[in-house]
GROMACS .gro file of C-alpha atoms in nm:
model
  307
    1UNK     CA    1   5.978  -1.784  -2.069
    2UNK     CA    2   5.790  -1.460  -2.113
    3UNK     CA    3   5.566  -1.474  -1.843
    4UNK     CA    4   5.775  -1.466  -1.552
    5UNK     CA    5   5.959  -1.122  -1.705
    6UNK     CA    6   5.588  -0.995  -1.766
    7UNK     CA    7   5.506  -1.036  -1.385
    8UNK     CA    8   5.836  -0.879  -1.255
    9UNK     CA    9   5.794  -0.577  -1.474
   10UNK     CA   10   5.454  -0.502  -1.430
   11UNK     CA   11   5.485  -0.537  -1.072
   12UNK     CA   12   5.751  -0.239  -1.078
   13UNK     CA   13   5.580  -0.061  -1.367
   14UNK     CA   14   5.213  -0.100  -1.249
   15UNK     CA   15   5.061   0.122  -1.454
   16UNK     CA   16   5.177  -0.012  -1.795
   17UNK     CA   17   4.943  -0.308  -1.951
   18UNK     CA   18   5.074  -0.559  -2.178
   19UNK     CA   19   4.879  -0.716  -2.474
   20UNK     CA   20   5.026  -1.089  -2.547
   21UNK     CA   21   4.923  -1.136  -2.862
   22UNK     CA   22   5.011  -1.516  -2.944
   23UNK     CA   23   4.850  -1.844  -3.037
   24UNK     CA   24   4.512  -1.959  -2.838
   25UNK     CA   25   4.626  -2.224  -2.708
   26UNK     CA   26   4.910  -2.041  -2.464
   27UNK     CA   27   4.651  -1.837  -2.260
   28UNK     CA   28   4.669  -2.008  -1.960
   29UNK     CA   29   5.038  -1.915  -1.900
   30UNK     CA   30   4.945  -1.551  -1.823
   31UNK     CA   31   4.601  -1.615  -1.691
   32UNK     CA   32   4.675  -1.524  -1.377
   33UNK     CA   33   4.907  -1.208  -1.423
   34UNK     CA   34   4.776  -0.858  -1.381
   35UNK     CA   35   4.758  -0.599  -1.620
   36UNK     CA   36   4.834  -0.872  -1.925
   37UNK     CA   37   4.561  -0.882  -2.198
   38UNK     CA   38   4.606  -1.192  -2.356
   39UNK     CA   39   4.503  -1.176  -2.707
   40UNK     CA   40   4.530  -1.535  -2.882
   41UNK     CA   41   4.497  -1.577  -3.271
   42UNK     CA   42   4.489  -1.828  -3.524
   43UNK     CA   43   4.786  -1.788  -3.730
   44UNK     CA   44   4.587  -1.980  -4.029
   45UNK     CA   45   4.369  -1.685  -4.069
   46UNK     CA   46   4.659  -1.452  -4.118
   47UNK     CA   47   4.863  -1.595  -4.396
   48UNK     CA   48   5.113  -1.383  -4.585
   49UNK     CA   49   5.189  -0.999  -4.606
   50UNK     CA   50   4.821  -0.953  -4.671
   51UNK     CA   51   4.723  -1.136  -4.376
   52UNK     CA   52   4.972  -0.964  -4.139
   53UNK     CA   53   4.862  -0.636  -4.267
   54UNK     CA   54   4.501  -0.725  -4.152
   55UNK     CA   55   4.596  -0.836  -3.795
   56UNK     CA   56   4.836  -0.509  -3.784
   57UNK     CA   57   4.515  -0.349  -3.838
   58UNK     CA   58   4.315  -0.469  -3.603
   59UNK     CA   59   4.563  -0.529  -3.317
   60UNK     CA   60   4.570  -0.126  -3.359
   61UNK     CA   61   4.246  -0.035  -3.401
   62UNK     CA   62   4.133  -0.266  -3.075
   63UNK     CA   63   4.439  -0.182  -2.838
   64UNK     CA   64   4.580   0.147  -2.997
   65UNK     CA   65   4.932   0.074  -2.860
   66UNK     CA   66   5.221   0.300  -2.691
   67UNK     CA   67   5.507   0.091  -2.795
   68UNK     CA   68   5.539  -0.255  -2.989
   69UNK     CA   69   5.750  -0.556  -2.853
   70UNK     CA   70   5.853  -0.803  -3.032
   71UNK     CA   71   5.943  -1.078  -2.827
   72UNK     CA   72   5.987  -1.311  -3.100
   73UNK     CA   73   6.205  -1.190  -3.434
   74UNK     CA   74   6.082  -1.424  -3.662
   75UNK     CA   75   6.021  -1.337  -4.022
   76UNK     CA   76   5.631  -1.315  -3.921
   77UNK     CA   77   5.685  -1.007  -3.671
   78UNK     CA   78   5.952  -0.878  -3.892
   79UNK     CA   79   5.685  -0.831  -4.102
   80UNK     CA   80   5.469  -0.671  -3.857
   81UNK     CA   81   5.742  -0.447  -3.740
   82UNK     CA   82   5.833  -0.299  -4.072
   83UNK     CA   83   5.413  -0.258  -4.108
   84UNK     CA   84   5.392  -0.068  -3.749
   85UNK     CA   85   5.675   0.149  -3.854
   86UNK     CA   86   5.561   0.254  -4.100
   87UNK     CA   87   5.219   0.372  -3.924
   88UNK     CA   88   5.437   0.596  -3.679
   89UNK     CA   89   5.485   0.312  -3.405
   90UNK     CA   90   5.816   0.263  -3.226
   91UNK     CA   91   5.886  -0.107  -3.221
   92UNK     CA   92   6.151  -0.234  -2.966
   93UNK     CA   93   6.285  -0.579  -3.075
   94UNK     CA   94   6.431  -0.855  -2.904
   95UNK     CA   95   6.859  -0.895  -2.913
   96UNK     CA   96   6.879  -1.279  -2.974
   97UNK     CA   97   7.249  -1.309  -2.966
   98UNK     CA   98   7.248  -1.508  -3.319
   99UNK     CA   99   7.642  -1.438  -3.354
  100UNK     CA  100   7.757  -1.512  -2.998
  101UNK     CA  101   7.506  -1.830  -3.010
  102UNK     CA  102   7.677  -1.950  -3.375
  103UNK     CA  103   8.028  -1.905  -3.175
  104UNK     CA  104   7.919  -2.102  -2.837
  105UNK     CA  105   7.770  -2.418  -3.096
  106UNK     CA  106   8.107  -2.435  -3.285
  107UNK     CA  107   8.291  -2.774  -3.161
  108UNK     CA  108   8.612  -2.620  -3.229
  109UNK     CA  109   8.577  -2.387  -3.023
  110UNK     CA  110   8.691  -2.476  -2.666
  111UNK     CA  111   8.629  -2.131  -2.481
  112UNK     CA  112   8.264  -2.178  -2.387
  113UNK     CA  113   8.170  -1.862  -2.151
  114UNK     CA  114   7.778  -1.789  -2.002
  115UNK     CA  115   7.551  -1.583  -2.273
  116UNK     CA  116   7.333  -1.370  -2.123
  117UNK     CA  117   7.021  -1.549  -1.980
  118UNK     CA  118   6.688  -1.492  -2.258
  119UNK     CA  119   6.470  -1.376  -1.997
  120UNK     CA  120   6.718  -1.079  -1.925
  121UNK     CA  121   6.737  -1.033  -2.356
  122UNK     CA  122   6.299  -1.017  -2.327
  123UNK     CA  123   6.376  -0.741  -2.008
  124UNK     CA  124   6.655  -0.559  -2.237
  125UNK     CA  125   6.325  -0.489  -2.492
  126UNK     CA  126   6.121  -0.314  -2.191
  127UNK     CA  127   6.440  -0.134  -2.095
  128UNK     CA  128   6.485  -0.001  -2.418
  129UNK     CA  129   6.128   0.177  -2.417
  130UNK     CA  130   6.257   0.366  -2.102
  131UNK     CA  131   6.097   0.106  -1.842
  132UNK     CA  132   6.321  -0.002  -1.510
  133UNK     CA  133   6.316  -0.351  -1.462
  134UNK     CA  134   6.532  -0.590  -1.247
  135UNK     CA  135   6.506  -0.967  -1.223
  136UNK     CA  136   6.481  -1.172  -0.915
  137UNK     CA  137   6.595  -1.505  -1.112
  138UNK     CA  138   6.386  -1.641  -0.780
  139UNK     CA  139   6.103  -1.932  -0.781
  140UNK     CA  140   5.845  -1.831  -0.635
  141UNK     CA  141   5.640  -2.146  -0.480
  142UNK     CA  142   5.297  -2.154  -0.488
  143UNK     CA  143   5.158  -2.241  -0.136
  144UNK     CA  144   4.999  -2.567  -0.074
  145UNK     CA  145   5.057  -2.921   0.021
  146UNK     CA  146   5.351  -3.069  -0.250
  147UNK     CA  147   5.378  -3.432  -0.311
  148UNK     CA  148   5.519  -3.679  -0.584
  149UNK     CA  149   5.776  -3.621  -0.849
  150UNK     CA  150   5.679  -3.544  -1.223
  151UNK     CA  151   5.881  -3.707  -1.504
  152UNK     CA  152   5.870  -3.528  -1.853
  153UNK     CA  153   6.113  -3.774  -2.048
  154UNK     CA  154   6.042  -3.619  -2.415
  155UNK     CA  155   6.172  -3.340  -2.568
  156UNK     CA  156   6.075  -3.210  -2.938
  157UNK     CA  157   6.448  -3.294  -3.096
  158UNK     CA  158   6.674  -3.618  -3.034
  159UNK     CA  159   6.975  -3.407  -2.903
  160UNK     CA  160   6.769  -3.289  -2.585
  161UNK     CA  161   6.636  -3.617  -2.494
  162UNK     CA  162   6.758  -3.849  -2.280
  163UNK     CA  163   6.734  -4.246  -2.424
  164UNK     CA  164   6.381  -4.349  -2.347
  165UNK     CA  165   6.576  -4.702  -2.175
  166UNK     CA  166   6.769  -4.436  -1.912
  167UNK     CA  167   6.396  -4.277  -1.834
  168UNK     CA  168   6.256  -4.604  -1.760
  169UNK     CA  169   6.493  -4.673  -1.552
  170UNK     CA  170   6.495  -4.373  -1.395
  171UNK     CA  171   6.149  -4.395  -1.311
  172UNK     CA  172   6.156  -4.754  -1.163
  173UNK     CA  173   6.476  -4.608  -0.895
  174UNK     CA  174   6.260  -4.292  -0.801
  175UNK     CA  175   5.893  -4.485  -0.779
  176UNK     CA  176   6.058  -4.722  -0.458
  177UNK     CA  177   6.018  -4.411  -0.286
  178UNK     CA  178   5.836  -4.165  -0.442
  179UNK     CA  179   5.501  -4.133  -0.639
  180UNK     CA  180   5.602  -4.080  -1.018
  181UNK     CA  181   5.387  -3.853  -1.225
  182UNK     CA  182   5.458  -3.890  -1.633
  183UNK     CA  183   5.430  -3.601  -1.840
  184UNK     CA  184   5.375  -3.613  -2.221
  185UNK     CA  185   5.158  -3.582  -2.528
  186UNK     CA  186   5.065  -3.721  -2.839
  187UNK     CA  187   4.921  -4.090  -2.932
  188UNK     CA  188   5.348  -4.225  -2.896
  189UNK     CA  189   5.452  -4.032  -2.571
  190UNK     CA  190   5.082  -4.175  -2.414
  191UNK     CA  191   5.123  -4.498  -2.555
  192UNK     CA  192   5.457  -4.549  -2.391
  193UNK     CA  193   5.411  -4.373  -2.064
  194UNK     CA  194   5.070  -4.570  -2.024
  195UNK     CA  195   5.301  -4.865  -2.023
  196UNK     CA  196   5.576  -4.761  -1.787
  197UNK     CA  197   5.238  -4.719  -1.581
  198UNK     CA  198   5.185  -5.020  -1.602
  199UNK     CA  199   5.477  -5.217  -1.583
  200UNK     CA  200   5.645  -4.965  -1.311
  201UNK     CA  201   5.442  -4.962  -0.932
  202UNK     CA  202   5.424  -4.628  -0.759
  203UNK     CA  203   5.360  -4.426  -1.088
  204UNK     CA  204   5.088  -4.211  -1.301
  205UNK     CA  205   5.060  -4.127  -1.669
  206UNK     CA  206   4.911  -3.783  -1.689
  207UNK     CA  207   4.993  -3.780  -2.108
  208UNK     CA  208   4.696  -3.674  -2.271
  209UNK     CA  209   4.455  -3.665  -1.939
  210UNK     CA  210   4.508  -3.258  -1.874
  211UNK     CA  211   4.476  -2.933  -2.083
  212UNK     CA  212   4.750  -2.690  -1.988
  213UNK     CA  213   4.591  -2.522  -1.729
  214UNK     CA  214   4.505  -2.849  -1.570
  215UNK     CA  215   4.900  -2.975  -1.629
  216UNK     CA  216   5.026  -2.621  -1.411
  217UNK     CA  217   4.785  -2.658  -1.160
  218UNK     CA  218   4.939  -2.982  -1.125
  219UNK     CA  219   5.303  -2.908  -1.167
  220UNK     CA  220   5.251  -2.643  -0.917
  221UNK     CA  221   5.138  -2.907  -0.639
  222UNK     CA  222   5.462  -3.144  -0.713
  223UNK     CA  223   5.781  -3.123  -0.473
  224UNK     CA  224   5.998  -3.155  -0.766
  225UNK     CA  225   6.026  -3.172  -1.207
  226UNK     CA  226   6.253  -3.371  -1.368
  227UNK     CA  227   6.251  -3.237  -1.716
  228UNK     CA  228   6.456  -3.269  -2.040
  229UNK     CA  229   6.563  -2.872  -2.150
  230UNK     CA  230   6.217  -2.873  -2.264
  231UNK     CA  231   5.874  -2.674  -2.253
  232UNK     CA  232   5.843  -2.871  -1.885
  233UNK     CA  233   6.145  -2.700  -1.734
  234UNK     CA  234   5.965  -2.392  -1.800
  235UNK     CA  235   5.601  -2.499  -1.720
  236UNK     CA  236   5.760  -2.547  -1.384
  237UNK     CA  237   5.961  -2.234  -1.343
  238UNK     CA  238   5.636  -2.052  -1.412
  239UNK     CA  239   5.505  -2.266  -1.105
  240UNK     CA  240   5.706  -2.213  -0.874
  241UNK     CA  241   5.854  -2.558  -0.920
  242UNK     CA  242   6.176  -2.671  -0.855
  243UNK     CA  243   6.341  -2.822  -1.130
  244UNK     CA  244   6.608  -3.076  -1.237
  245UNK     CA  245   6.620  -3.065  -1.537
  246UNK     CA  246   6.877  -3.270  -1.846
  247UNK     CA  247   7.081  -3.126  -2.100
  248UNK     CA  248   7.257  -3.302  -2.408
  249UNK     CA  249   7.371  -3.117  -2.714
  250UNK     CA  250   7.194  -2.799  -2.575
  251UNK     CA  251   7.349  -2.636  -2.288
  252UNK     CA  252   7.276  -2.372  -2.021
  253UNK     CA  253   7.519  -2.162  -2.151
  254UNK     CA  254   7.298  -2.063  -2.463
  255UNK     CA  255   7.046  -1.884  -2.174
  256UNK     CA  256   6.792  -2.047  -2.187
  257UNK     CA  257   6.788  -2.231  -1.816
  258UNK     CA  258   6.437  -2.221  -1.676
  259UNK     CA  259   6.376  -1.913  -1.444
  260UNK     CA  260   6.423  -1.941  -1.114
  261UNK     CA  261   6.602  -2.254  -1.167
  262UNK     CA  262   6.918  -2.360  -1.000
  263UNK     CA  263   7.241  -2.459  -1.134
  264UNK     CA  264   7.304  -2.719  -0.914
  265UNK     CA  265   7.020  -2.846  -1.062
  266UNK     CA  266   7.153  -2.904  -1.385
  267UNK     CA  267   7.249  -3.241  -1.507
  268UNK     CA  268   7.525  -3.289  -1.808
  269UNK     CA  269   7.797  -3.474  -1.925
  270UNK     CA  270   8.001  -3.218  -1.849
  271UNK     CA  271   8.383  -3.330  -2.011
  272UNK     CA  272   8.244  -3.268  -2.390
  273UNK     CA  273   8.456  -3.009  -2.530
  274UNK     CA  274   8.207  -3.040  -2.826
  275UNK     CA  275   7.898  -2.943  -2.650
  276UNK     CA  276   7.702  -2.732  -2.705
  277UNK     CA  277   7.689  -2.814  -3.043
  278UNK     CA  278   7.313  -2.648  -3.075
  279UNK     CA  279   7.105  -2.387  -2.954
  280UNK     CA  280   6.802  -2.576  -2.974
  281UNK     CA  281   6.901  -2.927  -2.963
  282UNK     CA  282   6.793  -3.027  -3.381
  283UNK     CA  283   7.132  -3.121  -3.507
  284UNK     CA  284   7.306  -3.460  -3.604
  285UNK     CA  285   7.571  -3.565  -3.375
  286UNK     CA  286   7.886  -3.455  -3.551
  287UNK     CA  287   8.023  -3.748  -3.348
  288UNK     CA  288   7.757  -4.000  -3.457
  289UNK     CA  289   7.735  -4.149  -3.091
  290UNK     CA  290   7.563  -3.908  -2.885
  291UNK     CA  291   7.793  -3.920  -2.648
  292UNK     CA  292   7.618  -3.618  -2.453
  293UNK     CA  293   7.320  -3.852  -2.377
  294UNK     CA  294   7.439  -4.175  -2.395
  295UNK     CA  295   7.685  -4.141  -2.109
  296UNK     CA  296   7.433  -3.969  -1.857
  297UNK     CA  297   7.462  -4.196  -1.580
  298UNK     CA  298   7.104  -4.192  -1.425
  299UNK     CA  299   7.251  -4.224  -1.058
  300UNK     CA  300   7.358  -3.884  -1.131
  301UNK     CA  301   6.995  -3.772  -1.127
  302UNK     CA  302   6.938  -3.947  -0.864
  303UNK     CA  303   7.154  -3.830  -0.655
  304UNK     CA  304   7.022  -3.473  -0.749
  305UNK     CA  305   6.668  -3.576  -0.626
  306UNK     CA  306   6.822  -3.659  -0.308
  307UNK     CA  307   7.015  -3.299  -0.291
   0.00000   0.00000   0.00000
């Protein structure tokens, strides 16, 4: 969700360059945006305050950094914050709205209101250095011929996932008319989207065929994502992509709606006075019947596809 903020403020603050220091594998998400040095590590070779000392070290030494930014507040940068500090940096920290988050996840409480989005909490962090910057909250398509529909039915916890029977079916209503392309990864999500490719006509299983520049290159040609509030609503956002995308025990409300993305693109069970019960969607149903999931009618998405 970073990288969309990164272009918007360095295309008003042209003259500042930002070094993304993060894990290798996430390099292709700001290939393509100026003035971002993307600096990928291997966490393994960093381990403990020792460790984090080093790569304090010799993120200085190579980039000799203005300002710190950490994007993240985990007890890793914590660590490197209290480190830069105390070599004379100023470090500007993300506001992660723990207490209002804890408050919109209680069941009990019935007065759910609209935190502030996370991509404008990663903008409040350049604001605080001094920097102006103002979000468009607009996709921004990438130009080219768009065809076929891409179906990301997994998520990383249960409570964001819609049951793998409603996907299927899914699938099988949307392939009578348009070309289906299945997103995944690992040997489980392939095995099972191989078969839904071949059991269902009209459709593709890309799970396991791309690397992740490969998968946005091909997210960006699609006329539409249909993701779970998952990684793939925000592979598309940073494509350009429009996105419907499905929400269980997680809900927009927390802020954390794909950029860009619409609203009215946003399909829930909407007469829960329980949800959201999470922030990230790793829970147990306090219920026990997942009623958030279970009674998502698929014609509903349908009928957003068709919008």
């Amino acid at each position: 969700m970073t990288a969309p903020v990164f272009r918007e403020f360095l295309e008003q603050n042209p003259d500042v360059e930002i070094v993304m220091v993060s894990r290798k594998n996430f390099e292709s998400l700001f290939a393509d945006i100026p003035n971002v040095i993307f600096k990928g590590v291997n966490l393994d070779d960093y381990k403990g305050f020792f460790g984090l000392r080093r790569l304090a070290n010799e993120l200085n030494w190579e980039f000799n950094p203005d300002f710190i930014a950490n994007l993240h507040d985990v007890i890793r940068t914590k660590i490197l914050d209290k480190i830069y500090s105390r070599k004379g940096l100023k470090v500007f920290k993300i506001n992660k709205g723990k207490e209002e988050k804890e408050e919109l996840t209680d069941v009990w409480n019935l007065n759910k209101v609209q935190l502030k989005k996370t991509v404008e909490r990663y903008a409040d962090v350049f604001r605080a250095m001094g920097f102006k910057v103002e979000l468009s909250h607009k996709l921004r398509p990438i130009s080219g011929v768009k065809s076929g529909i891409g179906l990301a039915p997994f998520a990383q916890h249960k409570g964001k996932m819609l049951p793998l029977e409603k996907s299927y079916e899914l699938a099988r209503i949307l392939a009578q008319k348009h070309t289906i392309y299945f997103f995944g990864g690992g040997k489980k999500e392939t095995e099972t989207l191989e078969k839904w490719e071949r059991e269902i006509p009209n459709t593709k299983s890309l799970s396991g065929k791309l690397n992740l520049s490969e998968e946005l290159h091909k997210i960006s040609e699609l006329e539409l994502m249909i993701s779970m509030d998952s990684a793939n609503m925000h592979l598309a956002s940073l494509m350009g992509t429009r996105c419907i995308s499905i929400w269980g025990a997680t809900h927009p409300y927390a802020g954390f709606l794909g950029f860009g993305q619409s609203e009215k693109d946003v399909v829930q069970v909407k007469d829960l006075t329980c949800r959201p019960c999470s922030v990230f969607g790793d829970k147990e149903c306090y219920r026990g019947d997942w009623a958030c999931l279970e009674e998502l009618n698929v014609q509903k998405i349908v009928e957003a596809v068709n919008l």
